[in-house]
Coordinates of C-alpha atoms and ligand atoms in Angstrom, one line a residue:
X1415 CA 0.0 0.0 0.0
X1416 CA 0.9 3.5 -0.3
X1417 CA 0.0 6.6 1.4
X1418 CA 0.8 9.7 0.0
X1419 CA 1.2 13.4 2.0
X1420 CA 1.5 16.2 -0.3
X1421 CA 1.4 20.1 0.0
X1422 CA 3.4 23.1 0.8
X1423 CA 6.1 23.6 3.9
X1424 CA 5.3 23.8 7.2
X1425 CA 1.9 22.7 7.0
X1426 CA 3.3 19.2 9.5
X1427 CA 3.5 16.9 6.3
X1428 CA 7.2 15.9 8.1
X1429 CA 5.6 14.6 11.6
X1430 CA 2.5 13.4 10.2
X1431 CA 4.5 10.8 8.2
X1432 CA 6.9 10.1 10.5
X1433 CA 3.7 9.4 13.0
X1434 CA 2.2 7.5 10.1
X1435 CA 5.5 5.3 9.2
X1436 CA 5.9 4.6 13.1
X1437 CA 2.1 3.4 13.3
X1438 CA 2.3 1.0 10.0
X1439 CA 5.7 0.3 9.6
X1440 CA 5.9 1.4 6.3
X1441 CA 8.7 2.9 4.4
X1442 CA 9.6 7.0 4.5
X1443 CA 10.4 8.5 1.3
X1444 CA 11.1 12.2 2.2
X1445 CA 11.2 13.2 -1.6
X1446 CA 12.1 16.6 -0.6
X1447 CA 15.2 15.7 0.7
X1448 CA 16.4 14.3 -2.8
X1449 CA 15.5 18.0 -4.0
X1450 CA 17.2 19.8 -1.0
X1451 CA 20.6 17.1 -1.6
X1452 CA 20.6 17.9 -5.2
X1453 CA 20.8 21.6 -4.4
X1454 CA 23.8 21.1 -2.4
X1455 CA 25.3 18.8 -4.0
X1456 CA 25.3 21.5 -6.9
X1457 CA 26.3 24.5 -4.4
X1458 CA 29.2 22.8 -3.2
X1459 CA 30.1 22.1 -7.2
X1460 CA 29.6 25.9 -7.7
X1461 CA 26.8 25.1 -10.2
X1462 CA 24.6 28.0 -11.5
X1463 CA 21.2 26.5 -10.3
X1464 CA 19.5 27.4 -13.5
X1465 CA 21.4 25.4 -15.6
X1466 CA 19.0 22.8 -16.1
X1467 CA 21.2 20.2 -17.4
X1468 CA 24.2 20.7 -15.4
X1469 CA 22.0 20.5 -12.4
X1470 CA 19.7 17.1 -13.6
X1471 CA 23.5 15.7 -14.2
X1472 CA 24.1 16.1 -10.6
X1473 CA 20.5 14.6 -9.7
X1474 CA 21.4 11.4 -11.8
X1475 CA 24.9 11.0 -9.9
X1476 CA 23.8 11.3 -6.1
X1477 CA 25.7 9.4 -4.3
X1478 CA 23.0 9.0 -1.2
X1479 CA 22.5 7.3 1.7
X1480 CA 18.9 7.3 3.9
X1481 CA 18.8 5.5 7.2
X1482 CA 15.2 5.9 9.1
X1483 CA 15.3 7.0 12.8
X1484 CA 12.5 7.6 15.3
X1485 CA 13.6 11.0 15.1
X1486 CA 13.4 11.1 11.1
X1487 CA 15.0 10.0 8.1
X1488 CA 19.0 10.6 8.4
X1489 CA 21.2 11.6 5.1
X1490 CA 24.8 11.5 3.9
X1491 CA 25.8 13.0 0.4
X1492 CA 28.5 11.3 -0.9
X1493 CA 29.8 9.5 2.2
X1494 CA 28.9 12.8 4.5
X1495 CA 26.4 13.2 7.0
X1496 CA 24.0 16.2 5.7
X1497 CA 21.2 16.0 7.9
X1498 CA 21.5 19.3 9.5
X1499 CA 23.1 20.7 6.4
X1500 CA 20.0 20.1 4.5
X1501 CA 17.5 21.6 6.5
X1502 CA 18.8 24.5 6.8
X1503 CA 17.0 27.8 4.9
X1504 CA 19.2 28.5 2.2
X1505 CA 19.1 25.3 1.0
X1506 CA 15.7 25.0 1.3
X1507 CA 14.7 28.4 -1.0
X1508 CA 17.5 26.8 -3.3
X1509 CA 16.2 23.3 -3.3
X1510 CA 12.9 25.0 -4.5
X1511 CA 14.7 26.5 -7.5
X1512 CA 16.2 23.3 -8.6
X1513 CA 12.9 21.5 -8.4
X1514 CA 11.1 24.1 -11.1
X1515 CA 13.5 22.4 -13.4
X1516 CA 11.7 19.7 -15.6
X1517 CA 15.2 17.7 -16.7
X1518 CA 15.7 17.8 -12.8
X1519 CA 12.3 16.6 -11.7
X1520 CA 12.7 13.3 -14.3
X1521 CA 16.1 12.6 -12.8
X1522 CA 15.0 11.8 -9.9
X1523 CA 11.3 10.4 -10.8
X1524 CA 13.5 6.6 -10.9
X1525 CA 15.0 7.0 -7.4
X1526 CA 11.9 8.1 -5.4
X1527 CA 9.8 5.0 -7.1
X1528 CA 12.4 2.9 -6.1
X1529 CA 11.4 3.4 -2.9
X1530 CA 8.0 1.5 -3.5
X1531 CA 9.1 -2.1 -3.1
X1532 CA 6.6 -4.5 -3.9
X1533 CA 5.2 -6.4 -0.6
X1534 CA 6.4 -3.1 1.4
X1535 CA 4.3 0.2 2.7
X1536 CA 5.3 3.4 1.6
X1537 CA 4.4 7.1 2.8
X1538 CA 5.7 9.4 0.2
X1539 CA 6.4 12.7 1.3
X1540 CA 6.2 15.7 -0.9
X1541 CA 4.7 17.9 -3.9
X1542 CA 3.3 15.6 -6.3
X1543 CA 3.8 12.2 -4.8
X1544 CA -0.5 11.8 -5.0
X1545 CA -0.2 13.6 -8.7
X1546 CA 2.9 12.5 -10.5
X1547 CA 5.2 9.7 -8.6
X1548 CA 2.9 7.4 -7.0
X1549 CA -0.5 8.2 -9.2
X1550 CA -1.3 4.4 -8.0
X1551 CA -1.5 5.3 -4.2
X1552 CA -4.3 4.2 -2.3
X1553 CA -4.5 6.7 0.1
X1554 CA -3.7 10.4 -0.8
X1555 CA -3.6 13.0 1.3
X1556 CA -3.1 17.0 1.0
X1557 CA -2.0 18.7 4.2
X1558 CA -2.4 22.6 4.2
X1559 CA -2.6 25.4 6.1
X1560 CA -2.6 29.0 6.0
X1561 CA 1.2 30.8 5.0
X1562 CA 0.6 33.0 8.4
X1563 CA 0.2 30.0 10.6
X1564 CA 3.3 28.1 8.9
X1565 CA 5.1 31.0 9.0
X1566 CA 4.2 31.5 13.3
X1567 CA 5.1 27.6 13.8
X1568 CA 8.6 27.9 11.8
X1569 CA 9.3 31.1 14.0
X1570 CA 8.6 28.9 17.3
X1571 CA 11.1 26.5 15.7
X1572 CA 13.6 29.0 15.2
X1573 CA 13.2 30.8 18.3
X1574 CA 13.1 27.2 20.1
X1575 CA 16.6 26.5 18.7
X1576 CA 17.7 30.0 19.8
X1577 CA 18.6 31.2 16.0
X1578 CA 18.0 34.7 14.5
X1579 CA 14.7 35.3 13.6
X1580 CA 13.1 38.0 11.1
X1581 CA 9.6 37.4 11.6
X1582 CA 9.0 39.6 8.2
X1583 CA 11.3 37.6 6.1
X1584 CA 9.9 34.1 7.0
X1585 CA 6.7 34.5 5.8
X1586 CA 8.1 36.2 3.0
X1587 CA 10.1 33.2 2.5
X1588 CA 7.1 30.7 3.2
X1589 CA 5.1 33.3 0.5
X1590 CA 7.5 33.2 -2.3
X1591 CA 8.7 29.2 -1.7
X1592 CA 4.3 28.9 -2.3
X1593 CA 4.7 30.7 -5.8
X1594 CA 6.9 29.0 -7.3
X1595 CA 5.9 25.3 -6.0
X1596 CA 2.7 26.2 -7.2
X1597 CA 3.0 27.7 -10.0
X1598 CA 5.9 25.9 -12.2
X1599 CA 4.6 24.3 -15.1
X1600 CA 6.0 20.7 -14.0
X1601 CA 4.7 19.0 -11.6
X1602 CA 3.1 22.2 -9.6
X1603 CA 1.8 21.5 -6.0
X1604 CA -1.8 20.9 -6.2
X1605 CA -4.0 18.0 -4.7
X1606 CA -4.8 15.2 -6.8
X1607 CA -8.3 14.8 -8.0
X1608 CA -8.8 12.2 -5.3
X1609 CA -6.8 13.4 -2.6
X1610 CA -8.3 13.6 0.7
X1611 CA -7.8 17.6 1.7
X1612 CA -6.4 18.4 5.8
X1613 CA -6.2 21.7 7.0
X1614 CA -4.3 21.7 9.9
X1615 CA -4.4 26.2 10.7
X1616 CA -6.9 25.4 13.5
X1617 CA -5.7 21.6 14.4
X1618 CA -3.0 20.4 16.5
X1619 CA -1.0 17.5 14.8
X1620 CA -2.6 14.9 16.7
X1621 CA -6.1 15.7 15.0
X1622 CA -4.3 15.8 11.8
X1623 CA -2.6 12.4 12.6
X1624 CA -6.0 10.6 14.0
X1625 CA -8.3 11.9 10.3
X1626 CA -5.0 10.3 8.3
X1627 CA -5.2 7.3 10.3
X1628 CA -8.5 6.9 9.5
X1629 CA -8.2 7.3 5.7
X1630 CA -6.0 4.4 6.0
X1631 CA -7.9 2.5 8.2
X1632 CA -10.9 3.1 5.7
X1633 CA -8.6 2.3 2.4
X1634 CA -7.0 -0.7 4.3
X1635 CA -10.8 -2.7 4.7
X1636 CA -11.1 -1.6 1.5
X1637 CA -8.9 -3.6 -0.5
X1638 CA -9.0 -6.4 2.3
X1639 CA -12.9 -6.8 1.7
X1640 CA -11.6 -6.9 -2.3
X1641 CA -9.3 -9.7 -1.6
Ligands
DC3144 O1 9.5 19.4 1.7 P1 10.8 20.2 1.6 O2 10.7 21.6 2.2 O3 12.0 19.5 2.2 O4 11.1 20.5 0.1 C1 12.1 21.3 -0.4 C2 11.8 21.9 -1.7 O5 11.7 20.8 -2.7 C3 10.4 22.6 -1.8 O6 10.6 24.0 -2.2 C4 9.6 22.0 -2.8 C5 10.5 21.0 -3.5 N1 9.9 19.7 -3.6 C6 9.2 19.4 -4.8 O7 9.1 20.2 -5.7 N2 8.7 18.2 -5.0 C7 8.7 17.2 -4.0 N3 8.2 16.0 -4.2 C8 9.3 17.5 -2.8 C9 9.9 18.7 -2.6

């Protein structure tokens, strides 16, 4: 089976599957990870990040490593642990750059469905896991919520970790990331026609976690009553 979380950051689509993968057992795919590794992976090659074939070049060579955790999936580029590294804003506003590139978005098409194993559970993580990569899924779900509220909860983060914070700028940030995931003409964040819609502005994560649960639950009799 597969379950996949799509829509834009900060809306909780990071702890709802890591609640999710905890509860079934499944696989993680965090697909924006291979986006936020490919940037870089180019960055540290001094790439211009609109060269769209120098940069789908990189994609196709990543030399990756994923190991789950019960704190999240853990990464190393090319022998190097990147966890942090990856997560951190820069690399973020640039991994959304490199993923409006079409020659990018096919490279790594073949890696994340790799990740579905036949006989295995997957959550898939991302923009268009429900719309492009795993069209198949059984259960899809799109997690929102509004750019003010993702912008307050990345600010708590911030503030938690005791790291500069501009208020302004982040939802700036959060504002322009939205643009240009949703409107890039491949693969643009949208729900999928059947995708179950979660709006988590007024709802804490456990809410969230309990109205996924029981998409699955509901998908899961499903194809068991099928059988
Ligand atoms: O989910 P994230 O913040 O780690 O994603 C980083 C960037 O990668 C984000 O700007 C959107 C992009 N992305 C994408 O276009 N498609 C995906 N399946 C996952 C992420």
């Amino acid at each position: 089976m597969i379950i996949t979380v799509d829509g834009p950051s900060g809306a909780g689509k990071g702890t709802l599957c890591q609640l999710l993968a905890k509860h079934t057992g499944f696989t993680l795919l965090d697909s924006g990870a291979l986006y936020r590794l490919t940037a870089l992976a180019a960055l540290r090659e001094g790439i211009d990040l609109s060269c769209e074939e120098q940069v789908a070049n990189i994609a196709l060579g990543l030399e990756i490593h994923f190991k789950p955790t019960e704190q999240g999936v853990q990464v190393w580029l090319a022998g190097q642990y990147v966890s942090r590294q990856i997560r951190e804003e820069h690399i973020g506003m640039a991994a959304s750059k490199v993923a409006a590139l079409t020659p990018v978005r096919k490279a790594l098409l073949v890696r994340q469905r790799a990740f579905a194993v036949d006989g295995q559970g997957l959550i898939a993580d991302g923009r268009d896991m429900g719309t492009v990569v795993f069209q198949e899924a059984e259960v899809k779900l799109f997690l929102t919520a509004s750019a003010q509220e993702r912008a307050r909860r990345r600010i708590a983060q911030l503030e938690e970790a005791k790291l500069h914070v501009d208020p302004e700028q982040i939802l700036r940030d959060i504002q322009e990331r939205d643009r240009r995931d949703t409107e890039r003409k491949t693969s643009p964040l949208i729900p999928a026609a059947d995708a179950i819609l979660l709006d988590s502005t007024h709802m804490d994560i456990n809410a969230v976690f309990e109205q996924a649960l029981s998409a699955f639950e509901r998908s899961k009799q499903r194809s068991d009553s099928l059988r």
